[in-house]
Short mmCIF file of C-alpha atoms in Angstrom, two decimals:
data_model
loop_
_atom_site.label_atom_id
_atom_site.label_comp_id
_atom_site.label_asym_id
_atom_site.label_seq_id
_atom_site.Cartn_x
_atom_site.Cartn_y
_atom_site.Cartn_z
CA MET A 127 0.04 -0.04 -0.05
CA MET A 128 2.77 2.46 0.98
CA ARG A 129 4.62 1.78 -2.23
CA THR A 130 1.43 2.71 -4.31
CA VAL A 131 1.02 5.91 -2.31
CA ALA A 132 4.70 6.75 -2.87
CA ALA A 133 4.40 6.06 -6.63
CA VAL A 134 1.33 8.31 -6.79
CA ALA A 135 3.16 11.04 -4.91
CA VAL A 136 6.06 10.81 -7.32
CA ALA A 137 3.68 10.90 -10.24
CA VAL A 138 2.03 13.95 -8.81
CA LEU A 139 5.40 15.68 -8.30
CA LEU A 140 6.46 14.92 -11.87
CA ALA A 141 3.16 16.25 -13.21
CA ALA A 142 3.73 19.41 -11.15
CA ALA A 143 7.24 19.79 -12.54
CA VAL A 144 5.99 19.54 -16.12
CA ALA A 145 3.23 22.02 -15.35
CA ALA A 146 5.70 24.34 -13.71
CA GLU A 147 7.89 24.27 -16.89
CA ALA A 148 4.83 25.05 -18.97
CA SER A 149 3.45 27.70 -16.72
CA GLU A 150 6.59 29.73 -16.67
CA LEU A 151 5.28 31.55 -19.58
CA LYS A 152 2.45 33.92 -18.76
CA VAL A 153 0.59 36.94 -20.13
CA GLY A 154 1.67 40.16 -18.33
CA TYR A 155 4.98 38.50 -17.28
CA TYR A 156 6.74 41.88 -17.01
CA ASP A 157 3.87 43.86 -15.37
CA LYS A 158 5.91 44.33 -12.21
CA SER A 159 9.56 43.99 -13.43
CA CYS A 160 9.30 46.20 -16.58
CA ARG A 161 5.97 47.95 -16.70
CA GLY A 162 4.90 49.16 -20.14
CA VAL A 163 7.45 47.15 -22.03
CA GLU A 164 4.84 45.87 -24.56
CA ASN A 165 3.81 49.45 -25.34
CA VAL A 166 7.47 50.30 -26.00
CA VAL A 167 7.75 47.36 -28.45
CA LYS A 168 4.47 48.24 -30.16
CA TRP A 169 5.49 51.90 -30.65
CA HIS A 170 8.71 50.83 -32.48
CA VAL A 171 6.93 48.19 -34.52
CA ALA A 172 4.09 50.62 -35.58
CA ARG A 173 6.68 53.30 -36.55
CA ALA A 174 8.62 50.84 -38.66
CA ILE A 175 5.51 49.46 -40.39
CA LYS A 176 4.33 52.99 -41.16
CA ALA A 177 7.68 53.56 -42.94
CA ASN A 178 7.78 50.18 -44.67
CA ARG A 179 5.18 47.47 -44.35
CA LYS A 180 7.79 44.88 -45.34
CA SER A 181 9.39 45.09 -41.89
CA GLY A 182 6.14 43.80 -40.44
CA ALA A 183 6.18 40.83 -42.82
CA ALA A 184 9.78 40.15 -41.82
CA LEU A 185 8.84 40.03 -38.10
CA VAL A 186 5.99 37.60 -38.81
CA ARG A 187 8.60 35.36 -40.63
CA LEU A 188 11.06 35.65 -37.81
CA ILE A 189 8.70 34.13 -35.20
CA PHE A 190 8.48 30.95 -37.25
CA HIS A 191 12.25 30.76 -38.18
CA ASP A 192 13.15 31.35 -34.47
CA CYS A 193 10.64 29.02 -32.74
CA PHE A 194 10.93 26.07 -35.10
CA VAL A 195 14.72 25.77 -34.34
CA ARG A 196 15.62 25.17 -30.64
CA GLY A 197 12.32 26.66 -29.55
CA CYS A 198 11.58 30.48 -29.09
CA ASP A 199 15.04 31.44 -27.80
CA ALA A 200 16.08 34.21 -30.13
CA SER A 201 18.87 31.94 -31.53
CA VAL A 202 17.99 33.17 -34.96
CA LEU A 203 19.19 36.76 -33.99
CA LEU A 204 22.79 35.70 -33.10
CA ASP A 205 25.43 37.07 -35.46
CA PRO A 206 28.29 34.86 -36.67
CA THR A 207 31.47 35.34 -34.63
CA PRO A 208 35.02 33.93 -35.00
CA GLU A 209 34.03 31.34 -32.28
CA ASN A 210 30.78 30.52 -34.09
CA PRO A 211 30.93 31.53 -37.75
CA HIS A 212 27.91 29.55 -38.79
CA THR A 213 24.87 30.77 -36.74
CA GLU A 214 21.29 30.16 -37.75
CA LYS A 215 20.96 33.39 -39.75
CA THR A 216 23.72 32.20 -42.10
CA ALA A 217 21.82 29.11 -43.12
CA PRO A 218 20.72 29.06 -46.82
CA ILE A 219 17.10 28.24 -45.69
CA ASN A 220 17.21 31.53 -43.79
CA ILE A 221 17.93 33.65 -46.87
CA GLY A 222 16.35 37.13 -46.76
CA LEU A 223 15.53 37.16 -42.98
CA ALA A 224 15.22 40.82 -42.01
CA ALA A 225 14.10 43.28 -39.26
CA PHE A 226 17.28 42.61 -37.21
CA ASP A 227 18.05 46.36 -36.93
CA LEU A 228 14.57 47.06 -35.80
CA LEU A 229 14.86 44.46 -32.97
CA ASP A 230 18.15 46.00 -32.02
CA ASP A 231 16.45 49.44 -31.63
CA ILE A 232 13.68 47.93 -29.64
CA LYS A 233 16.10 46.04 -27.31
CA ALA A 234 18.19 49.25 -26.81
CA ALA A 235 15.01 51.16 -25.78
CA VAL A 236 13.90 48.33 -23.44
CA GLU A 237 17.35 48.11 -21.86
CA ASP A 238 17.25 51.87 -21.17
CA ARG A 239 14.01 51.39 -19.35
CA CYS A 240 14.75 48.09 -17.53
CA PRO A 241 18.33 46.87 -17.85
CA GLY A 242 18.85 43.10 -17.91
CA VAL A 243 15.20 42.25 -17.43
CA VAL A 244 13.53 41.46 -20.81
CA SER A 245 14.81 38.70 -23.10
CA CYS A 246 15.32 39.13 -26.77
CA ALA A 247 13.19 36.01 -27.19
CA ASP A 248 10.19 37.80 -25.64
CA ILE A 249 10.81 41.00 -27.58
CA LEU A 250 10.74 38.95 -30.80
CA ILE A 251 7.36 37.43 -29.79
CA PHE A 252 5.86 40.76 -28.78
CA ALA A 253 7.10 42.36 -32.05
CA ALA A 254 5.77 39.55 -34.30
CA ARG A 255 2.44 39.70 -32.50
CA ASP A 256 2.24 43.46 -33.06
CA ALA A 257 3.30 43.17 -36.69
CA ALA A 258 0.64 40.49 -37.39
CA SER A 259 -2.02 42.69 -35.73
CA LEU A 260 -0.96 45.88 -37.56
CA LEU A 261 -0.63 44.15 -41.00
CA SER A 262 -4.14 42.70 -40.57
CA ASN A 263 -5.79 45.81 -39.23
CA GLY A 264 -6.26 44.13 -35.89
CA HIS A 265 -7.95 41.03 -37.17
CA VAL A 266 -5.05 38.85 -36.07
CA HIS A 267 -4.60 39.43 -32.40
CA PHE A 268 -3.62 37.55 -29.23
CA ASP A 269 -2.22 38.09 -25.74
CA ALA A 270 1.45 37.33 -25.94
CA LEU A 271 2.91 34.87 -23.28
CA ALA A 272 6.33 35.89 -21.98
CA GLY A 273 8.97 34.68 -19.54
CA ARG A 274 11.46 33.11 -22.09
CA LEU A 275 15.28 33.12 -21.77
CA ASP A 276 17.65 33.72 -24.62
CA GLY A 277 19.52 30.66 -25.92
CA VAL A 278 23.34 30.55 -26.06
CA HIS A 279 23.52 28.15 -29.03
CA SER A 280 22.83 28.90 -32.74
CA HIS A 281 23.86 26.60 -35.54
CA ALA A 282 23.03 26.93 -39.26
CA ALA A 283 22.93 23.10 -39.60
CA GLU A 284 20.08 22.91 -37.15
CA ALA A 285 18.12 25.49 -39.08
CA GLN A 286 18.64 23.57 -42.27
CA GLN A 287 17.49 20.41 -40.49
CA ASP A 288 14.43 21.77 -38.69
CA LEU A 289 12.87 24.34 -41.07
CA PRO A 290 10.64 23.33 -43.93
CA ASP A 291 12.04 24.01 -47.32
CA SER A 292 10.16 25.64 -50.18
CA THR A 293 10.93 22.60 -52.39
CA PHE A 294 9.24 20.12 -49.98
CA THR A 295 6.46 17.76 -51.05
CA ILE A 296 3.33 17.57 -48.97
CA ALA A 297 4.56 14.35 -47.26
CA GLU A 298 7.79 16.06 -46.23
CA LEU A 299 5.86 19.16 -45.05
CA ILE A 300 3.39 17.06 -42.92
CA GLN A 301 6.31 15.16 -41.37
CA ASN A 302 8.32 18.33 -40.72
CA PHE A 303 5.36 19.94 -38.88
CA LYS A 304 4.52 16.70 -37.07
CA ARG A 305 8.01 16.60 -35.49
CA LYS A 306 7.08 19.85 -33.66
CA ASN A 307 3.63 18.59 -32.84
CA PHE A 308 1.74 20.63 -35.48
CA THR A 309 -1.18 19.18 -37.42
CA ILE A 310 -1.93 19.20 -41.11
CA GLU A 311 -4.53 21.90 -40.42
CA GLU A 312 -1.90 23.98 -38.62
CA LEU A 313 0.52 23.53 -41.56
CA VAL A 314 -2.18 25.01 -43.80
CA ILE A 315 -2.95 27.75 -41.33
CA LEU A 316 0.61 28.94 -40.93
CA SER A 317 1.29 28.78 -44.69
CA GLY A 318 -1.22 31.58 -44.91
CA ALA A 319 1.52 33.97 -43.70
CA HIS A 320 2.69 33.79 -47.34
CA ALA A 321 -0.06 36.49 -47.95
CA VAL A 322 2.79 38.93 -47.01
CA GLY A 323 6.44 39.29 -47.56
CA VAL A 324 8.79 38.41 -50.42
CA GLY A 325 10.58 35.30 -51.69
CA HIS A 326 13.92 34.83 -53.48
CA CYS A 327 13.97 33.44 -57.04
CA SER A 328 16.40 30.70 -55.74
CA SER A 329 13.62 29.48 -53.54
CA LEU A 330 11.05 29.12 -56.42
CA ARG A 331 13.21 27.88 -59.39
CA ALA A 332 11.22 24.73 -59.75
CA ARG A 333 8.08 26.82 -60.33
CA LEU A 334 9.55 28.31 -63.50
CA THR A 335 9.34 24.89 -65.24
CA ALA A 336 6.31 23.49 -63.45
CA PRO A 337 3.42 22.31 -65.62
CA ALA A 338 0.17 24.18 -66.12
CA ASP A 339 -1.86 22.05 -63.72
CA GLN A 340 0.60 23.22 -60.94
CA ILE A 341 0.92 26.92 -61.83
CA LEU A 342 -0.98 29.36 -64.08
CA PRO A 343 1.23 29.62 -67.18
CA ALA A 344 0.84 33.40 -67.29
CA TYR A 345 1.97 33.72 -63.74
CA ARG A 346 4.91 31.28 -64.41
CA GLY A 347 5.79 33.75 -67.24
CA LEU A 348 5.67 36.69 -64.88
CA LEU A 349 7.98 34.91 -62.36
CA ALA A 350 10.40 33.80 -65.07
CA GLY A 351 10.57 37.45 -66.38
CA LYS A 352 11.36 38.84 -62.86
CA CYS A 353 13.83 36.02 -62.05
CA ALA A 354 15.83 36.69 -65.18
CA LYS A 355 16.66 40.20 -64.07
CA GLY A 356 19.62 39.31 -61.82
CA PRO A 357 21.51 36.54 -59.94
CA ASP A 358 18.72 36.13 -57.28
CA PRO A 359 15.91 38.80 -57.39
CA ILE A 360 13.08 38.95 -54.92
CA VAL A 361 9.36 38.75 -55.81
CA PRO A 362 6.36 39.44 -53.65
CA ASN A 363 4.96 36.18 -52.12
CA ASN A 364 1.43 37.55 -52.94
CA ILE A 365 0.62 38.23 -56.60
CA ARG A 366 -1.82 41.00 -55.33
CA ASP A 367 1.29 42.93 -54.28
CA GLU A 368 3.05 42.67 -57.73
CA ASP A 369 3.89 45.86 -59.67
CA ALA A 370 1.12 46.79 -62.13
CA GLY A 371 3.51 46.76 -65.13
CA ALA A 372 4.46 43.14 -64.69
CA VAL A 373 0.89 42.12 -64.20
CA ALA A 374 -0.34 44.16 -67.19
CA ALA A 375 2.18 42.44 -69.43
CA THR A 376 1.30 38.90 -68.34
CA ILE A 377 -2.06 38.61 -66.59
CA PRO A 378 -3.94 41.86 -67.46
CA GLY A 379 -7.24 40.43 -66.17
CA PHE A 380 -5.76 40.32 -62.63
CA LEU A 381 -5.06 44.13 -62.51
CA PRO A 382 -8.26 44.94 -60.64
CA LYS A 383 -7.25 42.55 -57.86
CA LEU A 384 -3.98 44.29 -57.06
CA ARG A 385 -3.99 45.74 -53.56
CA LYS A 386 -3.52 49.49 -52.87
CA VAL A 387 -2.04 48.54 -49.47
CA LYS A 388 0.66 45.99 -49.92
CA ASP A 389 1.61 43.28 -47.38
CA PHE A 390 -1.89 43.05 -45.94
CA LEU A 391 -2.23 39.91 -43.80
CA ASP A 392 -5.51 38.21 -44.80
CA ASN A 393 -6.82 34.94 -46.24
CA SER A 394 -5.91 35.98 -49.94
CA TYR A 395 -3.14 33.27 -49.92
CA TYR A 396 -5.85 30.60 -50.10
CA HIS A 397 -7.60 32.25 -53.04
CA ASN A 398 -4.28 32.57 -54.76
CA ASN A 399 -3.48 28.92 -54.11
CA LEU A 400 -6.73 27.69 -55.61
CA ALA A 401 -6.09 29.81 -58.67
CA ARG A 402 -2.56 28.29 -59.04
CA ILE A 403 -0.87 31.73 -58.53
CA VAL A 404 1.42 31.05 -55.50
CA THR A 405 5.20 31.39 -55.53
CA PHE A 406 6.56 28.20 -53.82
CA ASN A 407 6.24 24.58 -54.58
CA SER A 408 5.51 24.07 -50.87
CA ASP A 409 2.41 26.30 -51.30
CA TRP A 410 1.01 24.44 -54.31
CA GLN A 411 1.74 21.08 -52.58
CA LEU A 412 -1.11 21.78 -50.09
CA LEU A 413 -3.64 21.10 -52.86
CA THR A 414 -2.18 17.57 -53.42
CA GLU A 415 -3.48 16.01 -50.17
CA LYS A 416 -7.16 15.61 -49.31
CA GLU A 417 -7.14 17.04 -45.75
CA ALA A 418 -4.79 19.95 -46.56
CA ARG A 419 -6.82 20.85 -49.69
CA GLY A 420 -10.05 20.81 -47.69
CA HIS A 421 -8.55 23.41 -45.29
CA VAL A 422 -7.33 25.54 -48.20
CA HIS A 423 -10.96 25.72 -49.35
CA GLU A 424 -12.21 26.30 -45.82
CA TYR A 425 -9.95 29.34 -45.29
CA ALA A 426 -10.58 30.72 -48.77
CA ASP A 427 -14.26 30.70 -47.90
CA ASN A 428 -13.84 32.15 -44.40
CA GLY A 429 -11.37 34.91 -43.71
CA THR A 430 -12.56 35.55 -40.22
CA LEU A 431 -11.97 31.88 -39.24
CA TRP A 432 -8.38 32.18 -40.60
CA ASP A 433 -7.69 35.31 -38.63
CA GLU A 434 -8.74 33.45 -35.43
CA ASP A 435 -6.93 30.16 -36.26
CA PHE A 436 -3.73 31.95 -37.32
CA SER A 437 -3.80 33.91 -34.05
CA ASP A 438 -4.15 30.53 -32.10
CA SER A 439 -1.36 28.96 -34.19
CA LEU A 440 1.05 31.86 -33.45
CA VAL A 441 0.39 31.36 -29.76
CA LYS A 442 1.16 27.70 -30.14
CA LEU A 443 4.31 28.45 -32.04
CA SER A 444 5.34 30.89 -29.34
CA LYS A 445 5.16 28.13 -26.71
CA LEU A 446 7.79 25.94 -28.42
CA PRO A 447 10.40 25.38 -25.62
CA MET A 448 14.19 25.30 -25.68
CA PRO A 449 15.66 21.78 -25.75
CA HIS A 450 15.33 20.13 -22.33
CA GLY A 451 18.09 21.15 -19.93
CA SER A 452 19.19 24.14 -22.05
CA LYS A 453 20.89 27.10 -20.30
CA GLY A 454 19.41 30.51 -20.95
CA GLU A 455 20.14 34.14 -20.16
CA ILE A 456 18.89 37.67 -20.75
CA ARG A 457 21.15 38.96 -23.49
CA LYS A 458 22.45 42.53 -23.33
CA MET A 459 22.42 42.71 -27.14
CA CYS A 460 20.24 40.53 -29.22
CA ARG A 461 23.04 39.74 -31.74
CA PHE A 462 25.56 38.33 -29.19
CA VAL A 463 25.56 36.03 -26.15
CA ASN A 464 26.72 37.66 -22.94
CA HIS A 465 30.40 37.20 -22.06
CA HIS A 466 30.58 35.71 -18.62
#
């Protein structure tokens, strides 16, 4: 009998330990230690987006590229150094990551206010949350959990291994997301972030020779024309953000659908996907599997549902933990680990 009671007690203690680990993150984490920090972050993000909406898209991309590798630990922000020349941001799969300067500015402002209190990892989550909200006119919104530490490890090889590639098949995408405990539905939801931002031609080369049942030939022509203009040009992820000249020359019927405000975060990605006018192979692949295709239709039909589900998926993403037993710190500067 005693042994059973002891076993139950141990099980309860273990459950409590797991719960404690999960409950370290909370909304309003800095209410006492750095009051108003979320307002400081939001002010900087709003100013940056007003100047250039692309910086908002870059922040939304960063939350995924940070959290999918070693959890949400700001490891993606670390610059290469002589001791570690190959940090995550040098990985080919992280081509075009941006908004690092903006995060430096925010971190400096927060350090002025509360030195050594707020992690870069939390600043990145706050900033991505604000960017998603501002780019969607408030339709994407959630309370951000905080209480993360900054990681001290960052390796390009881990980014290459953990992040999904734009060339992936649907089977590879599903497997990649499953490793992080994300479902097929969540894969489709998070792919909707491609309503904003830009892609490099090197990431969409396969689309330039894809058959007509995979990509609208006129759109393929538009991409081919743009990609011929240099070693590795960038193109908008969303055809609705294309320049009018390129669209007039290739898909004139699409001109009325171009957006006056570019980089608007909405469900237009799903409409584009069904019309075979998306940039990456990994986008088109969502139509090749029954469950994923069903969700593409679902979100094309219901933009409000996508806003809500995308908000929930960003919260889930923001909970991805550092590897078990990792050491963390509060960095003084987001690009470098502290020197002890």
